[in-house]
């Protein structure tokens, strides 16, 4: 049983909104991943260590955003191909509630738990 056009359009819009939010966030945090200055005359050792730690945290957050962006792109491709909402494991339809909670889901709840 395939999903209706209105339902697919709803998920498509949700995914596009989520993608836009991630892109805006990526632009706003670009400065946090800049290299840390190692000039001790300007910055103390502990401040520099804090800056390096903050940089690493920002890089990890950017990696997670990139991974989420890939999941969104995959979901958008599945909508285009007509495979959206089908479990990768068993082929059954993923519940609307699960897709609403995470529109990038690729497995039904039974396959995730089992």
Backbone as XML, in Angstrom:
<?xml version="1.0"?>
<chain id="A" units="angstrom">
  <residue number="1" name="UNK">
    <atom name="N" x="0.849" y="-1.184" z="0.000"/>
    <atom name="CA" x="0.000" y="0.000" z="0.000"/>
    <atom name="C" x="0.889" y="1.239" z="0.000"/>
  </residue>
  <residue number="2" name="UNK">
    <atom name="N" x="0.728" y="2.083" z="-0.995"/>
    <atom name="CA" x="1.580" y="3.261" z="-1.092"/>
    <atom name="C" x="0.953" y="4.454" z="-0.361"/>
  </residue>
  <residue number="3" name="UNK">
    <atom name="N" x="1.776" y="5.401" z="-0.084"/>
    <atom name="CA" x="1.331" y="6.607" z="0.621"/>
    <atom name="C" x="0.673" y="7.552" z="-0.379"/>
  </residue>
  <residue number="4" name="UNK">
    <atom name="N" x="-0.289" y="8.329" z="0.111"/>
    <atom name="CA" x="-0.990" y="9.278" z="-0.746"/>
    <atom name="C" x="-0.119" y="10.476" z="-1.081"/>
  </residue>
  <residue number="5" name="UNK">
    <atom name="N" x="-0.490" y="11.158" z="-2.156"/>
    <atom name="CA" x="0.267" y="12.328" z="-2.604"/>
    <atom name="C" x="0.372" y="13.392" z="-1.517"/>
  </residue>
  <residue number="6" name="UNK">
    <atom name="N" x="-0.734" y="13.664" z="-0.822"/>
    <atom name="CA" x="-0.733" y="14.689" z="0.224"/>
    <atom name="C" x="0.212" y="14.349" z="1.357"/>
  </residue>
  <residue number="7" name="UNK">
    <atom name="N" x="0.249" y="13.078" z="1.721"/>
    <atom name="CA" x="1.145" y="12.631" z="2.791"/>
    <atom name="C" x="2.606" y="12.754" z="2.356"/>
  </residue>
  <residue number="8" name="UNK">
    <atom name="N" x="2.903" y="12.354" z="1.114"/>
    <atom name="CA" x="4.276" y="12.481" z="0.600"/>
    <atom name="C" x="4.700" y="13.937" z="0.517"/>
  </residue>
  <residue number="9" name="UNK">
    <atom name="N" x="3.785" y="14.791" z="0.089"/>
    <atom name="CA" x="4.082" y="16.220" z="0.005"/>
    <atom name="C" x="4.374" y="16.795" z="1.395"/>
  </residue>
  <residue number="10" name="UNK">
    <atom name="N" x="3.619" y="16.341" z="2.379"/>
    <atom name="CA" x="3.831" y="16.789" z="3.760"/>
    <atom name="C" x="5.235" y="16.400" z="4.237"/>
  </residue>
  <residue number="11" name="UNK">
    <atom name="N" x="5.630" y="15.153" z="4.008"/>
    <atom name="CA" x="6.962" y="14.710" z="4.422"/>
    <atom name="C" x="8.048" y="15.403" z="3.608"/>
  </residue>
  <residue number="12" name="UNK">
    <atom name="N" x="7.799" y="15.624" z="2.319"/>
    <atom name="CA" x="8.765" y="16.324" z="1.475"/>
    <atom name="C" x="9.007" y="17.737" z="2.009"/>
  </residue>
  <residue number="13" name="UNK">
    <atom name="N" x="7.925" y="18.447" z="2.358"/>
    <atom name="CA" x="8.060" y="19.805" z="2.900"/>
    <atom name="C" x="8.777" y="19.797" z="4.250"/>
  </residue>
  <residue number="14" name="UNK">
    <atom name="N" x="8.464" y="18.814" z="5.077"/>
    <atom name="CA" x="9.122" y="18.683" z="6.375"/>
    <atom name="C" x="10.633" y="18.479" z="6.201"/>
  </residue>
  <residue number="15" name="UNK">
    <atom name="N" x="11.004" y="17.613" z="5.276"/>
    <atom name="CA" x="12.419" y="17.351" z="5.009"/>
    <atom name="C" x="13.121" y="18.581" z="4.436"/>
  </residue>
  <residue number="16" name="UNK">
    <atom name="N" x="12.469" y="19.284" z="3.537"/>
    <atom name="CA" x="13.068" y="20.498" z="2.961"/>
    <atom name="C" x="13.256" y="21.586" z="4.025"/>
  </residue>
  <residue number="17" name="UNK">
    <atom name="N" x="12.287" y="21.717" z="4.927"/>
    <atom name="CA" x="12.420" y="22.687" z="6.025"/>
    <atom name="C" x="13.591" y="22.320" z="6.924"/>
  </residue>
  <residue number="18" name="UNK">
    <atom name="N" x="13.701" y="21.042" z="7.245"/>
    <atom name="CA" x="14.786" y="20.556" z="8.088"/>
    <atom name="C" x="16.134" y="20.793" z="7.414"/>
  </residue>
  <residue number="19" name="UNK">
    <atom name="N" x="16.196" y="20.566" z="6.114"/>
    <atom name="CA" x="17.423" y="20.794" z="5.349"/>
    <atom name="C" x="17.810" y="22.279" z="5.384"/>
  </residue>
  <residue number="20" name="UNK">
    <atom name="N" x="16.839" y="23.162" z="5.217"/>
    <atom name="CA" x="17.099" y="24.607" z="5.263"/>
    <atom name="C" x="17.623" y="25.037" z="6.627"/>
  </residue>
  <residue number="21" name="UNK">
    <atom name="N" x="17.030" y="24.489" z="7.691"/>
    <atom name="CA" x="17.490" y="24.810" z="9.049"/>
    <atom name="C" x="18.943" y="24.387" z="9.251"/>
  </residue>
  <residue number="22" name="UNK">
    <atom name="N" x="19.278" y="23.190" z="8.780"/>
    <atom name="CA" x="20.660" y="22.718" z="8.916"/>
    <atom name="C" x="21.629" y="23.587" z="8.124"/>
  </residue>
  <residue number="23" name="UNK">
    <atom name="N" x="21.234" y="24.014" z="6.931"/>
    <atom name="CA" x="22.095" y="24.866" z="6.117"/>
    <atom name="C" x="22.315" y="26.221" z="6.782"/>
  </residue>
  <residue number="24" name="UNK">
    <atom name="N" x="21.264" y="26.798" z="7.364"/>
    <atom name="CA" x="21.408" y="28.070" z="8.075"/>
    <atom name="C" x="22.313" y="27.918" z="9.295"/>
  </residue>
  <residue number="25" name="UNK">
    <atom name="N" x="22.142" y="26.829" z="10.023"/>
    <atom name="CA" x="22.976" y="26.570" z="11.190"/>
    <atom name="C" x="24.436" y="26.414" z="10.782"/>
  </residue>
  <residue number="26" name="UNK">
    <atom name="N" x="24.664" y="25.717" z="9.686"/>
    <atom name="CA" x="26.031" y="25.507" z="9.184"/>
    <atom name="C" x="26.709" y="26.844" z="8.881"/>
  </residue>
  <residue number="27" name="UNK">
    <atom name="N" x="25.976" y="27.758" z="8.267"/>
    <atom name="CA" x="26.536" y="29.075" z="7.953"/>
    <atom name="C" x="26.832" y="29.874" z="9.223"/>
  </residue>
  <residue number="28" name="UNK">
    <atom name="N" x="25.974" y="29.752" z="10.222"/>
    <atom name="CA" x="26.126" y="30.561" z="11.432"/>
    <atom name="C" x="27.264" y="30.086" z="12.334"/>
  </residue>
  <residue number="29" name="UNK">
    <atom name="N" x="27.681" y="28.836" z="12.212"/>
    <atom name="CA" x="28.732" y="28.317" z="13.091"/>
    <atom name="C" x="30.070" y="28.125" z="12.379"/>
  </residue>
  <residue number="30" name="UNK">
    <atom name="N" x="30.201" y="28.624" z="11.182"/>
    <atom name="CA" x="31.425" y="28.432" z="10.406"/>
    <atom name="C" x="32.656" y="28.979" z="11.131"/>
  </residue>
  <residue number="31" name="UNK">
    <atom name="N" x="32.517" y="30.048" z="11.879"/>
    <atom name="CA" x="33.653" y="30.649" z="12.579"/>
    <atom name="C" x="34.207" y="29.750" z="13.681"/>
  </residue>
  <residue number="32" name="UNK">
    <atom name="N" x="33.395" y="28.913" z="14.263"/>
    <atom name="CA" x="33.825" y="28.069" z="15.381"/>
    <atom name="C" x="34.822" y="26.993" z="14.962"/>
  </residue>
  <residue number="33" name="UNK">
    <atom name="N" x="34.910" y="26.705" z="13.687"/>
    <atom name="CA" x="35.832" y="25.665" z="13.222"/>
    <atom name="C" x="37.125" y="26.243" z="12.661"/>
  </residue>
  <residue number="34" name="UNK">
    <atom name="N" x="37.314" y="27.551" z="12.781"/>
    <atom name="CA" x="38.561" y="28.185" z="12.329"/>
    <atom name="C" x="39.725" y="27.671" z="13.170"/>
  </residue>
  <residue number="35" name="UNK">
    <atom name="N" x="40.931" y="27.605" z="12.586"/>
    <atom name="CA" x="42.099" y="27.160" z="13.361"/>
    <atom name="C" x="42.334" y="28.052" z="14.585"/>
  </residue>
  <residue number="36" name="UNK">
    <atom name="N" x="42.814" y="27.423" z="15.671"/>
    <atom name="CA" x="43.082" y="28.141" z="16.917"/>
    <atom name="C" x="44.474" y="28.746" z="16.855"/>
  </residue>
  <residue number="37" name="UNK">
    <atom name="N" x="44.587" y="30.021" z="17.231"/>
    <atom name="CA" x="45.869" y="30.714" z="17.256"/>
    <atom name="C" x="46.721" y="30.178" z="18.399"/>
  </residue>
  <residue number="38" name="UNK">
    <atom name="N" x="47.978" y="29.886" z="18.102"/>
    <atom name="CA" x="48.869" y="29.313" z="19.109"/>
    <atom name="C" x="49.827" y="30.354" z="19.692"/>
  </residue>
  <residue number="39" name="UNK">
    <atom name="N" x="49.538" y="31.616" z="19.557"/>
    <atom name="CA" x="50.391" y="32.683" z="20.072"/>
    <atom name="C" x="50.143" y="32.859" z="21.568"/>
  </residue>
  <residue number="40" name="UNK">
    <atom name="N" x="51.108" y="32.402" z="22.411"/>
    <atom name="CA" x="50.933" y="32.483" z="23.855"/>
    <atom name="C" x="50.956" y="33.912" z="24.376"/>
  </residue>
  <residue number="41" name="UNK">
    <atom name="N" x="51.513" y="34.819" z="23.607"/>
    <atom name="CA" x="51.532" y="36.208" z="24.041"/>
    <atom name="C" x="50.116" y="36.800" z="24.027"/>
  </residue>
  <residue number="42" name="UNK">
    <atom name="N" x="49.270" y="36.283" z="23.164"/>
    <atom name="CA" x="47.907" y="36.794" z="23.060"/>
    <atom name="C" x="46.924" y="36.017" z="23.928"/>
  </residue>
  <residue number="43" name="UNK">
    <atom name="N" x="47.118" y="34.695" z="24.028"/>
    <atom name="CA" x="46.166" y="33.840" z="24.727"/>
    <atom name="C" x="46.917" y="32.917" z="25.669"/>
  </residue>
  <residue number="44" name="UNK">
    <atom name="N" x="46.433" y="32.796" z="26.898"/>
    <atom name="CA" x="47.057" y="31.896" z="27.860"/>
    <atom name="C" x="46.854" y="30.446" z="27.471"/>
  </residue>
  <residue number="45" name="UNK">
    <atom name="N" x="47.638" y="29.549" z="28.106"/>
    <atom name="CA" x="47.601" y="28.134" z="27.773"/>
    <atom name="C" x="46.220" y="27.523" z="28.011"/>
  </residue>
  <residue number="46" name="UNK">
    <atom name="N" x="45.598" y="27.844" z="29.149"/>
    <atom name="CA" x="44.279" y="27.284" z="29.441"/>
    <atom name="C" x="43.205" y="27.828" z="28.509"/>
  </residue>
  <residue number="47" name="UNK">
    <atom name="N" x="43.296" y="29.105" z="28.190"/>
    <atom name="CA" x="42.335" y="29.687" z="27.253"/>
    <atom name="C" x="42.479" y="29.049" z="25.875"/>
  </residue>
  <residue number="48" name="UNK">
    <atom name="N" x="43.720" y="28.795" z="25.479"/>
    <atom name="CA" x="43.984" y="28.155" z="24.197"/>
    <atom name="C" x="43.439" y="26.719" z="24.201"/>
  </residue>
  <residue number="49" name="UNK">
    <atom name="N" x="43.611" y="26.008" z="25.323"/>
    <atom name="CA" x="43.083" y="24.648" z="25.434"/>
    <atom name="C" x="41.555" y="24.650" z="25.365"/>
  </residue>
  <residue number="50" name="UNK">
    <atom name="N" x="40.936" y="25.640" z="26.007"/>
    <atom name="CA" x="39.477" y="25.770" z="25.937"/>
    <atom name="C" x="39.037" y="26.027" z="24.493"/>
  </residue>
  <residue number="51" name="UNK">
    <atom name="N" x="39.780" y="26.877" z="23.808"/>
    <atom name="CA" x="39.450" y="27.197" z="22.420"/>
    <atom name="C" x="39.605" y="25.963" z="21.534"/>
  </residue>
  <residue number="52" name="UNK">
    <atom name="N" x="40.643" y="25.174" z="21.785"/>
    <atom name="CA" x="40.858" y="23.959" z="21.000"/>
    <atom name="C" x="39.753" y="22.934" z="21.270"/>
  </residue>
  <residue number="53" name="UNK">
    <atom name="N" x="39.340" y="22.829" z="22.535"/>
    <atom name="CA" x="38.253" y="21.917" z="22.867"/>
    <atom name="C" x="36.946" y="22.374" z="22.208"/>
  </residue>
  <residue number="54" name="UNK">
    <atom name="N" x="36.686" y="23.657" z="22.251"/>
    <atom name="CA" x="35.479" y="24.192" z="21.617"/>
    <atom name="C" x="35.516" y="23.948" z="20.105"/>
  </residue>
  <residue number="55" name="UNK">
    <atom name="N" x="36.702" y="24.077" z="19.520"/>
    <atom name="CA" x="36.855" y="23.821" z="18.087"/>
    <atom name="C" x="36.527" y="22.360" z="17.771"/>
  </residue>
  <residue number="56" name="UNK">
    <atom name="N" x="37.034" y="21.428" z="18.576"/>
    <atom name="CA" x="36.766" y="20.014" z="18.350"/>
    <atom name="C" x="35.274" y="19.698" z="18.499"/>
  </residue>
  <residue number="57" name="UNK">
    <atom name="N" x="34.629" y="20.322" z="19.461"/>
    <atom name="CA" x="33.195" y="20.120" z="19.646"/>
    <atom name="C" x="32.424" y="20.663" z="18.439"/>
  </residue>
  <residue number="58" name="UNK">
    <atom name="N" x="32.857" y="21.801" z="17.926"/>
    <atom name="CA" x="32.215" y="22.389" z="16.753"/>
    <atom name="C" x="32.417" y="21.501" z="15.522"/>
  </residue>
  <residue number="59" name="UNK">
    <atom name="N" x="33.601" y="20.918" z="15.382"/>
    <atom name="CA" x="33.856" y="20.019" z="14.258"/>
    <atom name="C" x="32.986" y="18.769" z="14.339"/>
  </residue>
  <residue number="60" name="UNK">
    <atom name="N" x="32.813" y="18.218" z="15.538"/>
    <atom name="CA" x="31.956" y="17.046" z="15.711"/>
    <atom name="C" x="30.503" y="17.396" z="15.412"/>
  </residue>
  <residue number="61" name="UNK">
    <atom name="N" x="30.055" y="18.553" z="15.851"/>
    <atom name="CA" x="28.688" y="18.982" z="15.557"/>
    <atom name="C" x="28.499" y="19.154" z="14.042"/>
  </residue>
  <residue number="62" name="UNK">
    <atom name="N" x="29.513" y="19.674" z="13.364"/>
    <atom name="CA" x="29.448" y="19.831" z="11.907"/>
    <atom name="C" x="29.385" y="18.466" z="11.226"/>
  </residue>
  <residue number="63" name="UNK">
    <atom name="N" x="30.124" y="17.493" z="11.752"/>
    <atom name="CA" x="30.100" y="16.143" z="11.197"/>
    <atom name="C" x="28.695" y="15.537" z="11.346"/>
  </residue>
  <residue number="64" name="UNK">
    <atom name="N" x="28.082" y="15.755" z="12.501"/>
    <atom name="CA" x="26.729" y="15.242" z="12.734"/>
    <atom name="C" x="25.709" y="15.917" z="11.812"/>
  </residue>
  <residue number="65" name="UNK">
    <atom name="N" x="25.867" y="17.230" z="11.616"/>
    <atom name="CA" x="24.961" y="17.941" z="10.705"/>
    <atom name="C" x="25.109" y="17.396" z="9.286"/>
  </residue>
  <residue number="66" name="UNK">
    <atom name="N" x="26.342" y="17.113" z="8.872"/>
    <atom name="CA" x="26.593" y="16.570" z="7.540"/>
    <atom name="C" x="25.945" y="15.195" z="7.392"/>
  </residue>
  <residue number="67" name="UNK">
    <atom name="N" x="26.060" y="14.370" z="8.429"/>
    <atom name="CA" x="25.434" y="13.045" z="8.406"/>
    <atom name="C" x="23.914" y="13.169" z="8.306"/>
  </residue>
  <residue number="68" name="UNK">
    <atom name="N" x="23.344" y="14.091" z="9.060"/>
    <atom name="CA" x="21.893" y="14.305" z="9.014"/>
    <atom name="C" x="21.475" y="14.818" z="7.643"/>
  </residue>
  <residue number="69" name="UNK">
    <atom name="N" x="22.304" y="15.667" z="7.047"/>
    <atom name="CA" x="22.005" y="16.186" z="5.709"/>
    <atom name="C" x="21.978" y="15.040" z="4.695"/>
  </residue>
  <residue number="70" name="UNK">
    <atom name="N" x="22.892" y="14.085" z="4.832"/>
    <atom name="CA" x="22.907" y="12.927" z="3.936"/>
    <atom name="C" x="21.643" y="12.090" z="4.104"/>
  </residue>
  <residue number="71" name="UNK">
    <atom name="N" x="21.191" y="11.930" z="5.346"/>
    <atom name="CA" x="19.962" y="11.180" z="5.595"/>
    <atom name="C" x="18.756" y="11.894" z="4.969"/>
  </residue>
  <residue number="72" name="UNK">
    <atom name="N" x="18.734" y="13.220" z="5.063"/>
    <atom name="CA" x="17.645" y="14.005" z="4.472"/>
    <atom name="C" x="17.658" y="13.854" z="2.950"/>
  </residue>
  <residue number="73" name="UNK">
    <atom name="N" x="18.837" y="13.971" z="2.350"/>
    <atom name="CA" x="18.956" y="13.831" z="0.889"/>
    <atom name="C" x="18.484" y="12.447" z="0.448"/>
  </residue>
  <residue number="74" name="UNK">
    <atom name="N" x="18.835" y="11.419" z="1.217"/>
    <atom name="CA" x="18.387" y="10.071" z="0.895"/>
    <atom name="C" x="16.878" y="9.949" z="0.956"/>
  </residue>
  <residue number="75" name="UNK">
    <atom name="N" x="16.270" y="10.540" z="1.972"/>
    <atom name="CA" x="14.810" y="10.500" z="2.109"/>
    <atom name="C" x="14.143" y="11.239" z="0.952"/>
  </residue>
  <residue number="76" name="UNK">
    <atom name="N" x="14.698" y="12.377" z="0.548"/>
    <atom name="CA" x="14.136" y="13.126" z="-0.580"/>
    <atom name="C" x="14.237" y="12.316" z="-1.873"/>
  </residue>
  <residue number="77" name="UNK">
    <atom name="N" x="15.345" y="11.599" z="-2.057"/>
    <atom name="CA" x="15.489" y="10.737" z="-3.244"/>
    <atom name="C" x="14.464" y="9.588" z="-3.219"/>
  </residue>
  <residue number="78" name="UNK">
    <atom name="N" x="14.220" y="9.040" z="-2.026"/>
    <atom name="CA" x="13.227" y="7.963" z="-1.914"/>
    <atom name="C" x="11.817" y="8.479" z="-2.220"/>
  </residue>
  <residue number="79" name="UNK">
    <atom name="N" x="11.525" y="9.718" z="-1.855"/>
    <atom name="CA" x="10.225" y="10.300" z="-2.207"/>
    <atom name="C" x="10.105" y="10.385" z="-3.726"/>
  </residue>
  <residue number="80" name="UNK">
    <atom name="N" x="11.163" y="10.873" z="-4.387"/>
    <atom name="CA" x="11.151" y="10.995" z="-5.844"/>
    <atom name="C" x="10.992" y="9.653" z="-6.537"/>
  </residue>
  <residue number="81" name="UNK">
    <atom name="N" x="11.622" y="8.615" z="-6.003"/>
    <atom name="CA" x="11.585" y="7.298" z="-6.645"/>
    <atom name="C" x="10.352" y="6.484" z="-6.267"/>
  </residue>
  <residue number="82" name="UNK">
    <atom name="N" x="9.587" y="6.951" z="-5.280"/>
    <atom name="CA" x="8.393" y="6.239" z="-4.863"/>
    <atom name="C" x="8.637" y="5.180" z="-3.801"/>
  </residue>
  <residue number="83" name="UNK">
    <atom name="N" x="9.842" y="5.153" z="-3.234"/>
    <atom name="CA" x="10.187" y="4.164" z="-2.217"/>
    <atom name="C" x="10.113" y="4.716" z="-0.795"/>
  </residue>
  <residue number="84" name="UNK">
    <atom name="N" x="9.716" y="5.950" z="-0.644"/>
    <atom name="CA" x="9.716" y="6.569" z="0.685"/>
    <atom name="C" x="8.714" y="5.887" z="1.605"/>
  </residue>
  <residue number="85" name="UNK">
    <atom name="N" x="9.160" y="5.631" z="2.822"/>
    <atom name="CA" x="8.283" y="5.058" z="3.831"/>
    <atom name="C" x="8.266" y="3.547" z="3.853"/>
  </residue>
  <residue number="86" name="UNK">
    <atom name="N" x="9.027" y="2.909" z="2.956"/>
    <atom name="CA" x="9.125" y="1.454" z="2.949"/>
    <atom name="C" x="10.359" y="1.033" z="3.740"/>
  </residue>
  <residue number="87" name="UNK">
    <atom name="N" x="10.195" y="0.034" z="4.604"/>
    <atom name="CA" x="11.295" y="-0.468" z="5.428"/>
    <atom name="C" x="12.357" y="-1.113" z="4.536"/>
  </residue>
  <residue number="88" name="UNK">
    <atom name="N" x="13.624" y="-0.771" z="4.782"/>
    <atom name="CA" x="14.728" y="-1.355" z="4.020"/>
    <atom name="C" x="14.875" y="-2.848" z="4.289"/>
  </residue>
  <residue number="89" name="UNK">
    <atom name="N" x="14.436" y="-3.320" z="5.445"/>
    <atom name="CA" x="14.632" y="-4.715" z="5.836"/>
    <atom name="C" x="13.489" y="-5.604" z="5.344"/>
  </residue>
  <residue number="90" name="UNK">
    <atom name="N" x="12.275" y="-5.291" z="5.764"/>
    <atom name="CA" x="11.143" y="-6.186" z="5.473"/>
    <atom name="C" x="10.272" y="-5.705" z="4.310"/>
  </residue>
  <residue number="91" name="UNK">
    <atom name="N" x="10.419" y="-4.452" z="3.903"/>
    <atom name="CA" x="9.629" y="-3.925" z="2.797"/>
    <atom name="C" x="8.259" y="-3.403" z="3.182"/>
  </residue>
  <residue number="92" name="UNK">
    <atom name="N" x="7.858" y="-3.596" z="4.433"/>
    <atom name="CA" x="6.562" y="-3.100" z="4.905"/>
    <atom name="C" x="6.613" y="-1.577" z="5.056"/>
  </residue>
  <residue number="93" name="UNK">
    <atom name="N" x="5.436" y="-0.970" z="5.123"/>
    <atom name="CA" x="5.372" y="0.477" z="5.310"/>
    <atom name="C" x="5.762" y="0.856" z="6.726"/>
  </residue>
  <residue number="94" name="UNK">
    <atom name="N" x="6.574" y="1.896" z="6.834"/>
    <atom name="CA" x="6.931" y="2.463" z="8.137"/>
    <atom name="C" x="5.733" y="3.303" z="8.594"/>
  </residue>
  <residue number="95" name="UNK">
    <atom name="N" x="5.396" y="3.229" z="9.866"/>
    <atom name="CA" x="4.211" y="3.941" z="10.356"/>
    <atom name="C" x="4.362" y="5.454" z="10.193"/>
  </residue>
  <residue number="96" name="UNK">
    <atom name="N" x="3.239" y="6.102" z="9.985"/>
    <atom name="CA" x="3.227" y="7.559" z="9.833"/>
    <atom name="C" x="3.769" y="8.233" z="11.093"/>
  </residue>
  <residue number="97" name="UNK">
    <atom name="N" x="3.438" y="7.682" z="12.272"/>
    <atom name="CA" x="3.926" y="8.264" z="13.531"/>
    <atom name="C" x="5.450" y="8.222" z="13.589"/>
  </residue>
  <residue number="98" name="UNK">
    <atom name="N" x="6.045" y="7.108" z="13.146"/>
    <atom name="CA" x="7.502" y="6.983" z="13.156"/>
    <atom name="C" x="8.133" y="7.968" z="12.170"/>
  </residue>
  <residue number="99" name="UNK">
    <atom name="N" x="7.551" y="8.085" z="10.991"/>
    <atom name="CA" x="8.082" y="9.022" z="9.996"/>
    <atom name="C" x="7.887" y="10.473" z="10.426"/>
  </residue>
  <residue number="100" name="UNK">
    <atom name="N" x="6.815" y="10.743" z="11.152"/>
    <atom name="CA" x="6.604" y="12.097" z="11.657"/>
    <atom name="C" x="7.668" y="12.440" z="12.693"/>
  </residue>
  <residue number="101" name="UNK">
    <atom name="N" x="8.008" y="11.469" z="13.540"/>
    <atom name="CA" x="9.043" y="11.688" z="14.558"/>
    <atom name="C" x="10.425" y="11.820" z="13.919"/>
  </residue>
  <residue number="102" name="UNK">
    <atom name="N" x="10.696" y="10.995" z="12.905"/>
    <atom name="CA" x="11.977" y="11.051" z="12.193"/>
    <atom name="C" x="11.713" y="10.759" z="10.724"/>
  </residue>
  <residue number="103" name="UNK">
    <atom name="N" x="11.541" y="11.808" z="9.908"/>
    <atom name="CA" x="11.202" y="11.602" z="8.497"/>
    <atom name="C" x="12.312" y="10.942" z="7.681"/>
  </residue>
  <residue number="104" name="UNK">
    <atom name="N" x="13.483" y="10.731" z="8.277"/>
    <atom name="CA" x="14.565" y="10.059" z="7.569"/>
    <atom name="C" x="14.631" y="8.562" z="7.897"/>
  </residue>
  <residue number="105" name="UNK">
    <atom name="N" x="13.675" y="8.056" z="8.676"/>
    <atom name="CA" x="13.671" y="6.642" z="9.071"/>
    <atom name="C" x="13.682" y="5.736" z="7.848"/>
  </residue>
  <residue number="106" name="UNK">
    <atom name="N" x="14.466" y="4.661" z="7.959"/>
    <atom name="CA" x="14.541" y="3.693" z="6.861"/>
    <atom name="C" x="14.089" y="2.302" z="7.293"/>
  </residue>
  <residue number="107" name="UNK">
    <atom name="N" x="13.731" y="2.160" z="8.570"/>
    <atom name="CA" x="13.308" y="0.854" z="9.082"/>
    <atom name="C" x="12.048" y="1.013" z="9.921"/>
  </residue>
  <residue number="108" name="UNK">
    <atom name="N" x="11.178" y="0.019" z="9.818"/>
    <atom name="CA" x="9.971" y="0.011" z="10.654"/>
    <atom name="C" x="10.376" y="-0.339" z="12.096"/>
  </residue>
  <residue number="109" name="UNK">
    <atom name="N" x="9.483" y="-0.089" z="13.014"/>
    <atom name="CA" x="9.787" y="-0.307" z="14.436"/>
    <atom name="C" x="10.080" y="-1.786" z="14.727"/>
  </residue>
  <residue number="110" name="UNK">
    <atom name="N" x="9.405" y="-2.697" z="14.039"/>
    <atom name="CA" x="9.642" y="-4.126" z="14.254"/>
    <atom name="C" x="11.074" y="-4.530" z="13.873"/>
  </residue>
  <residue number="111" name="UNK">
    <atom name="N" x="11.567" y="-4.000" z="12.762"/>
    <atom name="CA" x="12.922" y="-4.331" z="12.314"/>
    <atom name="C" x="13.979" y="-3.636" z="13.173"/>
  </residue>
  <residue number="112" name="UNK">
    <atom name="N" x="13.676" y="-2.475" z="13.709"/>
    <atom name="CA" x="14.618" y="-1.787" z="14.592"/>
    <atom name="C" x="14.750" y="-2.549" z="15.898"/>
  </residue>
  <residue number="113" name="UNK">
    <atom name="N" x="13.637" y="-3.014" z="16.429"/>
    <atom name="CA" x="13.641" y="-3.709" z="17.722"/>
    <atom name="C" x="14.082" y="-5.158" z="17.592"/>
  </residue>
  <residue number="114" name="UNK">
    <atom name="N" x="13.906" y="-5.750" z="16.432"/>
    <atom name="CA" x="14.185" y="-7.178" z="16.278"/>
    <atom name="C" x="15.472" y="-7.437" z="15.673"/>
  </residue>
</chain>
